[in-house]
Coordinates of C-alpha atoms and ligand atoms in Angstrom, one line a residue:
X1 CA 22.3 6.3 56.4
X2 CA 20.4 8.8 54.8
X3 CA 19.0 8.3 51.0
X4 CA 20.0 10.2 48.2
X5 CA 17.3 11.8 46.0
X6 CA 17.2 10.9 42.4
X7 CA 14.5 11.7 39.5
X8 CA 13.1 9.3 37.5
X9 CA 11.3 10.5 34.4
X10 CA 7.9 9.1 32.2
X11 CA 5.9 10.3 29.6
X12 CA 4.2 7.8 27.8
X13 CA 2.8 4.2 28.0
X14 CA 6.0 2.6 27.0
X15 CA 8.4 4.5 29.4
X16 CA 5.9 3.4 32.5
X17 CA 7.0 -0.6 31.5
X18 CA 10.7 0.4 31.9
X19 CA 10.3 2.9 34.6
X20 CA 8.4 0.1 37.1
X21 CA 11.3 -2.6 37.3
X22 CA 13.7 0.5 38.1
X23 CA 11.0 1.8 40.9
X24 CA 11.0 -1.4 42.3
X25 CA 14.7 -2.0 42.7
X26 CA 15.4 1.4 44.2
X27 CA 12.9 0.6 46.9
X28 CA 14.1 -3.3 47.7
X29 CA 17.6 -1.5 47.8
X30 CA 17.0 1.6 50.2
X31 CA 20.1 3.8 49.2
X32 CA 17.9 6.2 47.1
X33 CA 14.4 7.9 47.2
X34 CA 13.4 8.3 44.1
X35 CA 11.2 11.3 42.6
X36 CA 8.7 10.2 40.2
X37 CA 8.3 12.6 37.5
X38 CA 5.5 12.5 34.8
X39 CA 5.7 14.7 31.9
X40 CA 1.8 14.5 30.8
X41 CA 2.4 13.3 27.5
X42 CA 0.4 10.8 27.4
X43 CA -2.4 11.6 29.5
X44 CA -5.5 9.5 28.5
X45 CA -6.7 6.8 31.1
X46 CA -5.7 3.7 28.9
X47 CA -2.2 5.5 28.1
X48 CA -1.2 6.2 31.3
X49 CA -3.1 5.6 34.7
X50 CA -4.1 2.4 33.9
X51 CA -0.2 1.6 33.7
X52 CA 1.0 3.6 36.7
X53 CA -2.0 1.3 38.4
X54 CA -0.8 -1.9 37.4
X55 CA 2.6 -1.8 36.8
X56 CA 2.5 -0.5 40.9
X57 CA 4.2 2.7 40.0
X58 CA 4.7 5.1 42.9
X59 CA 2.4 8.2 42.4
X60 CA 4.6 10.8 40.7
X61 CA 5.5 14.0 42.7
X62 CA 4.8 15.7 39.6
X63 CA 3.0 15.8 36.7
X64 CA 3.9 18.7 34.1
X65 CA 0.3 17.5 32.3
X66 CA 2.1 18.7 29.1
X67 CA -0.7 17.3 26.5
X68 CA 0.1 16.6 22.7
X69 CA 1.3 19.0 20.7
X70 CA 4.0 19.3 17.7
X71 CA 7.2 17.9 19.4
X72 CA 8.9 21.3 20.0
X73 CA 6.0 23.0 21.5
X74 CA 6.3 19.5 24.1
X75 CA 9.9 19.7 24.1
X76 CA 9.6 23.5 25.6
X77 CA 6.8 23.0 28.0
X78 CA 8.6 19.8 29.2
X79 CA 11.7 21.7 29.3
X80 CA 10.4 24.2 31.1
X81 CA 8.4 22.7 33.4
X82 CA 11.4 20.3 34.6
X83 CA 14.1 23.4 35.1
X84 CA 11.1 25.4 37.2
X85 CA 11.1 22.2 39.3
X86 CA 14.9 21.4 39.3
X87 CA 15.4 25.1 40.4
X88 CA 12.6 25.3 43.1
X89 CA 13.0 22.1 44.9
X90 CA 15.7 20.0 46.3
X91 CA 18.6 18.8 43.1
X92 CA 18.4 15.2 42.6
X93 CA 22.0 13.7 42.6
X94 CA 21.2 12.2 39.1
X95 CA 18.1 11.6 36.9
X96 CA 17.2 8.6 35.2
X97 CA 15.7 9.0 31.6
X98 CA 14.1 5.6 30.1
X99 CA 13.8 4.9 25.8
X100 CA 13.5 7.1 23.5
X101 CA 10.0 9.4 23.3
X102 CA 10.4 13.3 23.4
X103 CA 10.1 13.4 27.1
X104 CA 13.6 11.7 27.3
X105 CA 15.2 14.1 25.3
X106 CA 13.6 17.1 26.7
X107 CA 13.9 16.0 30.8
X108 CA 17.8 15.0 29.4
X109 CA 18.4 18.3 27.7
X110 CA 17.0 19.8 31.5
X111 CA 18.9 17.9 33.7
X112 CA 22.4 18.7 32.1
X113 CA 22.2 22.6 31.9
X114 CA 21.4 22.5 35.5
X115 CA 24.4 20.1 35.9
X116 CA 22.7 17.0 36.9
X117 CA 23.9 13.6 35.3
X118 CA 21.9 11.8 33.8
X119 CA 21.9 7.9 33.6
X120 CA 20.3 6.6 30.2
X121 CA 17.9 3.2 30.3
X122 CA 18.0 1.6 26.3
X123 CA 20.9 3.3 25.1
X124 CA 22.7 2.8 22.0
X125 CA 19.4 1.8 20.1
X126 CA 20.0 3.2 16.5
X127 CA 17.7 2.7 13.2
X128 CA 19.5 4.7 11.3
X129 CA 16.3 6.5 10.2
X130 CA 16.9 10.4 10.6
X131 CA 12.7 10.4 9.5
X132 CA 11.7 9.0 13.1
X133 CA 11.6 11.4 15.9
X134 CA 13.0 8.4 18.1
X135 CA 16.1 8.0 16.7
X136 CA 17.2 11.9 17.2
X137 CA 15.6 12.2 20.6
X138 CA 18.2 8.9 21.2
X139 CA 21.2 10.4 19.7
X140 CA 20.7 13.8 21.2
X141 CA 20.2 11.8 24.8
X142 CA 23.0 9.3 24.8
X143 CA 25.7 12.4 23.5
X144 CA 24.9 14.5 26.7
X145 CA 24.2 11.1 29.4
X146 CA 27.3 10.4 31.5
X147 CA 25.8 6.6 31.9
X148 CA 24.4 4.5 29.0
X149 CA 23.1 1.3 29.8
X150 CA 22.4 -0.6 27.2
X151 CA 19.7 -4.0 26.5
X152 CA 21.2 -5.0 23.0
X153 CA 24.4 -6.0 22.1
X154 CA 24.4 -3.9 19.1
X155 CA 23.9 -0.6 21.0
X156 CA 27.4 -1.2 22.4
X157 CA 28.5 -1.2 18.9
X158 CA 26.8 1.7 18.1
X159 CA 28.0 3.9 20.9
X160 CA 31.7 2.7 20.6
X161 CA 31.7 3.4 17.0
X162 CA 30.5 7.6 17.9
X163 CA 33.0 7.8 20.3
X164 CA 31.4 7.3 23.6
X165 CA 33.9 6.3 26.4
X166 CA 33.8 2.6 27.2
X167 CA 33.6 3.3 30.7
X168 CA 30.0 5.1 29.9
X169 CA 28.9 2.0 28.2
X170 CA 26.9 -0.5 30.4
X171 CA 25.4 -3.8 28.6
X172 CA 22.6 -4.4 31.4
X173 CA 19.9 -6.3 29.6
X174 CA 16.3 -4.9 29.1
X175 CA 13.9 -3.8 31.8
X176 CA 10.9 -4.2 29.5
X177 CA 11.3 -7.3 29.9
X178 CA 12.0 -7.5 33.6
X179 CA 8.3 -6.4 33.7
X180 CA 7.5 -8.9 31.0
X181 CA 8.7 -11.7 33.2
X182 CA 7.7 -10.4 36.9
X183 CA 4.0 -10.2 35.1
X184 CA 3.6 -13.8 33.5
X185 CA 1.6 -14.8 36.2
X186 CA -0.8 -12.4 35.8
X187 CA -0.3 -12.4 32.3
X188 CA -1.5 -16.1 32.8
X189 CA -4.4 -15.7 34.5
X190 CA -6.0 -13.4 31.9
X191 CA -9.2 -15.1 29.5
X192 CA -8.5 -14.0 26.0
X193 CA -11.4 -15.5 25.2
X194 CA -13.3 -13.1 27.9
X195 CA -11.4 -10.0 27.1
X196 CA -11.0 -9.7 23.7
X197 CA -14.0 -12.4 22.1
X198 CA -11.1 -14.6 20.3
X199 CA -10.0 -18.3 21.0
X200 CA -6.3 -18.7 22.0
X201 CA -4.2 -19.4 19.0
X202 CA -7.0 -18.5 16.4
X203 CA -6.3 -14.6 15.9
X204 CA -3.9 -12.0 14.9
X205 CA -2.9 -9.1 16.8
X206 CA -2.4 -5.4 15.5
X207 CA -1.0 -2.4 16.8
X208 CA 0.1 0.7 14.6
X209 CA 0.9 4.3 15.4
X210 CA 4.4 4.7 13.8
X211 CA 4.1 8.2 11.6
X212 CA 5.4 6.1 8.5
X213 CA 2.4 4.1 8.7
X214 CA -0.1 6.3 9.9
X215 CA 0.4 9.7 8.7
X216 CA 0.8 9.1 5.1
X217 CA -3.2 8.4 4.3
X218 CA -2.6 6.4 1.0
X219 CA 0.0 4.1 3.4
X220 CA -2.9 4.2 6.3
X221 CA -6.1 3.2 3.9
X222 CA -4.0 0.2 2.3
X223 CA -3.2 -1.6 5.2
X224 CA -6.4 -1.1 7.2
X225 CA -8.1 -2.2 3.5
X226 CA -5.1 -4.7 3.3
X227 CA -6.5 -5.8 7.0
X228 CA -10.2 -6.4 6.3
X229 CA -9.6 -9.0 3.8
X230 CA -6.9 -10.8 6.0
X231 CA -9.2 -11.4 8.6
X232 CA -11.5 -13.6 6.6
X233 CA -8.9 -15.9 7.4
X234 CA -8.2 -15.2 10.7
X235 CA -10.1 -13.1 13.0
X236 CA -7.9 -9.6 14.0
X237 CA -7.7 -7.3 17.1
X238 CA -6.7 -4.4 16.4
X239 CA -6.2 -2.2 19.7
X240 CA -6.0 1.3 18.3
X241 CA -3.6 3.7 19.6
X242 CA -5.1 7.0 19.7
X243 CA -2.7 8.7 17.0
X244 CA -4.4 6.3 14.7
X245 CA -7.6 6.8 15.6
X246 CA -6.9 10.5 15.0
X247 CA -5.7 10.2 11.8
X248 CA -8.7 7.5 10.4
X249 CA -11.2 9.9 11.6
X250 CA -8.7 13.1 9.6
X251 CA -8.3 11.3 7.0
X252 CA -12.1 9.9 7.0
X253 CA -11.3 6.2 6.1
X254 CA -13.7 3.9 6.8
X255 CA -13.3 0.5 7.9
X256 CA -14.4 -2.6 6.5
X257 CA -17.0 -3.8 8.2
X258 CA -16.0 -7.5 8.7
X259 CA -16.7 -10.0 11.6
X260 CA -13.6 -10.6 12.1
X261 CA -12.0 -7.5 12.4
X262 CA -12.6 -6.1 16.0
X263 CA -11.2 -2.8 16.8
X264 CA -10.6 -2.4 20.6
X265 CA -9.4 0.7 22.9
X266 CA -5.6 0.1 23.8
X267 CA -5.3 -2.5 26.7
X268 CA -3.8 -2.3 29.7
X269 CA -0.7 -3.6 30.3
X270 CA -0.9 -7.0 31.2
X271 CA -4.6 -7.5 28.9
X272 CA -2.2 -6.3 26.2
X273 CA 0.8 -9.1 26.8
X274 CA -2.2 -12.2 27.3
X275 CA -3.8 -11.1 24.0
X276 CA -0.2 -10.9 22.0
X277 CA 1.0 -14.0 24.5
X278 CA -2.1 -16.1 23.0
X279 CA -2.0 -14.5 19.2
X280 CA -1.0 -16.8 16.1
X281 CA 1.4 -13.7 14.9
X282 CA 1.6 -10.3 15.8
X283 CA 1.5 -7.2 13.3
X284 CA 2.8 -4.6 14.9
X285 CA 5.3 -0.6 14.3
X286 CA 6.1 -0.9 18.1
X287 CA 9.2 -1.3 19.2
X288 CA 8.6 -3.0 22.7
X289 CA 6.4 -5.3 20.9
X290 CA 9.1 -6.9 18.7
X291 CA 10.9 -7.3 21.9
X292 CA 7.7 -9.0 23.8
X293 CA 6.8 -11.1 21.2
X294 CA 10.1 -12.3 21.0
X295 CA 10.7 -13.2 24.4
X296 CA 7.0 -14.7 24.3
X297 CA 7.8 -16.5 21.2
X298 CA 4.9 -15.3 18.9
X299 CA 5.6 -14.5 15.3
X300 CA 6.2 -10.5 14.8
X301 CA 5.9 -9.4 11.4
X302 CA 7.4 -5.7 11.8
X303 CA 5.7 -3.1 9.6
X304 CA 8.9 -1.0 9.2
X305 CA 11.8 -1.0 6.8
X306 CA 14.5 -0.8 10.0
X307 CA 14.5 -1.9 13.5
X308 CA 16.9 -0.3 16.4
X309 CA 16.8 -3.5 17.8
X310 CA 18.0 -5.7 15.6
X311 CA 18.7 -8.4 17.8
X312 CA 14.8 -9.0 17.8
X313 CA 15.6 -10.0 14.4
X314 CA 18.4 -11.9 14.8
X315 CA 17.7 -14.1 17.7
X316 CA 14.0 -13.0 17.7
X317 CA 10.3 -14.0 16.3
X318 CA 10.8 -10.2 14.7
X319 CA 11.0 -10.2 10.9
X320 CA 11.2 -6.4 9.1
X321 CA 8.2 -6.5 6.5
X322 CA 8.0 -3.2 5.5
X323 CA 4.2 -1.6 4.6
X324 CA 3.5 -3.2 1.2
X325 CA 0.9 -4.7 0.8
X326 CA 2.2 -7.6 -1.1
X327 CA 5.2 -8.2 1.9
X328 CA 2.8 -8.2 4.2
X329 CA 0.5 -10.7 2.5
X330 CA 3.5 -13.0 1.9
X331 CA 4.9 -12.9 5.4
X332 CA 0.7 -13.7 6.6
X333 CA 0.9 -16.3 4.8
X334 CA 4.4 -18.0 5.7
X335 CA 2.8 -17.8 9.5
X336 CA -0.1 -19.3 8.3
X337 CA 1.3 -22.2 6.7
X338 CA 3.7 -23.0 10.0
X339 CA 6.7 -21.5 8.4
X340 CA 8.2 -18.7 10.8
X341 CA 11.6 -18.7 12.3
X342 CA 11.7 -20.0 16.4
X343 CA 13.0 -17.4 18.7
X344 CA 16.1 -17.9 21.1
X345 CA 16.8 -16.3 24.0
X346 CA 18.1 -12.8 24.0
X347 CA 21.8 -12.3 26.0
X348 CA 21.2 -10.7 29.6
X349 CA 17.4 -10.8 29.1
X350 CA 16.7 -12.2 32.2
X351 CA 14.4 -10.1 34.2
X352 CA 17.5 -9.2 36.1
X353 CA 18.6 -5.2 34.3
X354 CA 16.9 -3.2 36.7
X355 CA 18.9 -4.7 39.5
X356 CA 22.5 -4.7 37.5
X357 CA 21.5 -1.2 37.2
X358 CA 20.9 -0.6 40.7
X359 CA 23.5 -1.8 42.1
X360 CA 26.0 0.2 39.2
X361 CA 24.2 3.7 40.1
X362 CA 24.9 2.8 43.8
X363 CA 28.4 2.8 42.9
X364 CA 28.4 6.2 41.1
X365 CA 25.9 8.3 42.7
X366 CA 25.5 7.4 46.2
Ligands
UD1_1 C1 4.8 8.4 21.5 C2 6.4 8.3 21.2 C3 6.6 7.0 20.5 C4 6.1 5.8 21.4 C5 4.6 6.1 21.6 C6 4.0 5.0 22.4 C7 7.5 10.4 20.7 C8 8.2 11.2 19.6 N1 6.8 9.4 20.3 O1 4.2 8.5 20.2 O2 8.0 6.8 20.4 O3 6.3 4.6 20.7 O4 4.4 7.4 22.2 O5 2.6 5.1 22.5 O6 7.7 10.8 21.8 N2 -2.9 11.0 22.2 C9 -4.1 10.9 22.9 N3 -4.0 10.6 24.3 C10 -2.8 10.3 24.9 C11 -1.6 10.4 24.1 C12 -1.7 10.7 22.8 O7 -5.2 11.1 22.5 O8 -2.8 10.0 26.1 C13 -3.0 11.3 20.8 C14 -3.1 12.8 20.5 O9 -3.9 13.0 19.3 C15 -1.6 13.0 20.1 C16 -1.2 11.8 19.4 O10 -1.9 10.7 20.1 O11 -1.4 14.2 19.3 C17 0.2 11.5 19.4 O12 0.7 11.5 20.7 P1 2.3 11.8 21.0 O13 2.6 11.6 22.5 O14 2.7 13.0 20.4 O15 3.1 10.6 20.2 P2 2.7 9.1 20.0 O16 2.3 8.9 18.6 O17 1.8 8.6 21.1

C-alpha cells in the first residue's frame, strides 16, 4: 500500500522536541511519509542542528532559512515561502503544526488557504495573556485546525468553552515529554560535573528569554542583579538564550562578576535535561521547562504572572513567582530550606502521545 504524504512543520528549538516523537511514530507505523519542513527561525547551531542531530530528526526537505525579524516580517516570509512550496510540489494530505511559536501560526494560516488540514500538537493551551505573542499564534491556530490534540486537561476546557466541536478535541498527552522519557538514558549518562563545572544537587538552573522579562531593561537588570547575589548561596548556570544575550549587550548591563554565577551558551538537548535533571531548583520563563522539571521532579519557580499549563502547577514542581524581586527571593528561599511542593504525575503523560496520535491521523487522513 502506498504512503500518504503529510508535512510536518519546525521552527525553533522547542518545536524540534515535539516534532521527534511524531517523526518517529510515523516511521515505526509506515502508512505516511512525512515531509520535514523547517522554517529557519531559529537558525543558530545550538538552536537548531544540534537538536535535529540528537533528537534523530530526519533532514528536512526544506528549509525556508527565514532568520529573525519582527514577527510579521517572519510570518510573511514563512507564509510565503510554505504556499511557493505547497503550490510547486506534491499537496500533503494534511500538515502537522507543533506548540505555539510564529512558525505554527504562519505554516497553519498556509496550509488552510490552500485547503490542507491541519492537525494541531498542544492545543488548547491558553494564558490568557493577549501581551505574549504565544497565546495569539495559539488561538489563531486552534480556530482554523480541523484536529486539536491536546496534553493538558485544561486545554479541553478551554477549547469547549470557544466553541470547538468535541469531535475536534483529542486529549493525547504531551510529546515533549515522550522525548523526555525515550532520552533518560542518555540523559543519565551525562557528568554535570564535566559539562557544566557544578556538583549534582548543589546548583540552580536558569533560563530566560520571555519578552516580559527580557525586553523591559529595568525588569532585565533586577533579576540578573537579583541573580548575582543569589549565587553566593548557591552556585547558578545560567544558559543564555540568545534573545537575552541580545538585549544584555543592547541594553549594556553588565554582569556581576561572581564565582558562582556561570553563564553558558544554550545546551543541547539532552546536556540541557541532565543539568535541570541534577539542579536543586530551576528558574526558568520557558514553558517546556515547567513541564520537564515537573515530570523530573525538580522545583520550578516560574518567572511569569500566568502559565498555559496550569496543570504544571497543580500536579506539578511549577509554582508562578512572577519577576519581583522580593517573590523570587522568598520562593529561593522556601527551596532552600526543603520546603517545595512534591510533584505527581501528570494524566496521559506517559511517553505514549505521539503514538495515540498516530494511530488517530491514520484513521482520518490515510
Ligand atoms: C521563540 C518563540 C518562543 C519560544 C522560543 C524558544 C515566537 C513568537 N517565540 O522565541 O515561543 O519559547 O522561540 O527558544 O515564535 N536568535 C539567534 N539565533 C537563533 C534564534 C534567535 O540569535 O537561532 C536571536 C535573534 O536575535 C532573534 C531573537 O533571538 O531576533 C529572538 O528570536 P525569535 O525566534 O524571534 O524568538 P525567540 O525569543 O527565540
Amino acid at each position: 500500500m502506498s504512503k500518504t504524504l503529510i508535512d510536518g512543520i519546525v521552527g525553533t528549538r522547542p518545536n524540534m522536541m515535539k516534532m521527534a516523537p511524531l517523526c518517529k511514530a510515523i516511521e515505526q507505523d509506515g502508512s505516511f511519509e512525512l515531509r520535514l519542513i523547517h522554517t529557519g527561525q531559529h537558525y543558530d547551531e545550538n538552536m537548531s542542528d544540534v537538536f535535529l542531530r540528537q533528537l534523530g530528526l530526519p533532514a528536512p526537505a526544506a528549509n525556508f532559512m527565514v532568520g529573525s525579524g519582527s514577527h510579521a516580517a517572519q510570518t510573511a516570509k514563512i507564509m510565503t515561502a510554505y504556499e511557493q512550496l505547497l503550490q510547486n510540489g506534491p499537496k500533503p494530505k494534511g500538515t502537522i503544526v507543533v506548540g505555539d511559536v510564529t512558525s505554527t501560526m504562519a505554516c497553519s494560516l498556509t496550509a488552510v488557504k490552500m485547503g490542507i488540514p491541519i492537525a494541531h500538537v498542544e492545543a488548547g493551551l491558553r494564558s490568557f495573556d493577549r501581551e505574549m505573542p504565544e497565546e495569539i499564534n495559539r488561538i489563531v491556530t486552534d480556530s482554523i485546525s480541523d484536529i486539536l490534540f491536546v496534553t493538558d486537561p485544561d486545554g479541553v476546557i478551554n477549547l469547549a468553552r470557544e466553541g470547538h466541536a468535541a469531535e475536534k478535541i483529542k486529549f493525547v498527552g504531551n510529546v515533549m515529554i515522550d522525548t523526555l522519557m525515550a532520552s533518560m538514558p542518555l540523559i543519565k549518562g551525562i557528568d554535570v560535573a564535566e559539562l557544566a563545572g557544578v556538583e549534582a544537587g548543589k546548583y540552580a538552573y536558569v533560563s530566560l528569554h520571555r519578552p516580559s522579562n527580557v525586553d523591559n531593561p529595568e525588569t532585565l537588570r533586577s533579576i540578573i542583579s537579583l541573580l548575582g547575589e543569589l549565587s553566593d548561596e548557591l552556585p547558578i548556570v545560567f544558559a543564555i538564550h540568545p534573545r537575552t544575550r541580545q538585549r544584555l549587550d543592547d541594553f549594556a548591563i553588565t554582569v556581576p562578576q561572581k564565582p558562582g554565577l556561570k553563564f553558558t551558551a544554550p545546551f543541547g538537548y539532552h546536556e540541557n535535561m541532565a543539568v535541570i535533571r541534577s539542579a536543586r531548583m530551576v528558574l526558568s520563563d520557558s514553558g517546556g521547562i515547567q513541564e520537564e522539571s515537573s515530570v523530573l521532579g525538580v522545583p520550578c519557580l516560574t518567572l511569569r504572572f500566568n502559565t498555559e499549563r496550569p496543570c504544571t502547577v497543580e500536579y506539578g514542581s511549577s509554582e508562578l513567582v512572577g519577576n519581583d524581586t522580593e517573590k523570587i527571593r522568598e520562593a529561593w528561599g522556601r527551596v532552600m530550606a526543603g520546603n517545595w511542593k512534591k510533584s505527581s504525575s501528570i494524566p496521559l503523560w506517559d511517553g505514549n502521545a505521539s503514538q495515540r496520535i498516530i494511530d488517530f491521523l491514520k484513521r482520518v487522513w490515510k
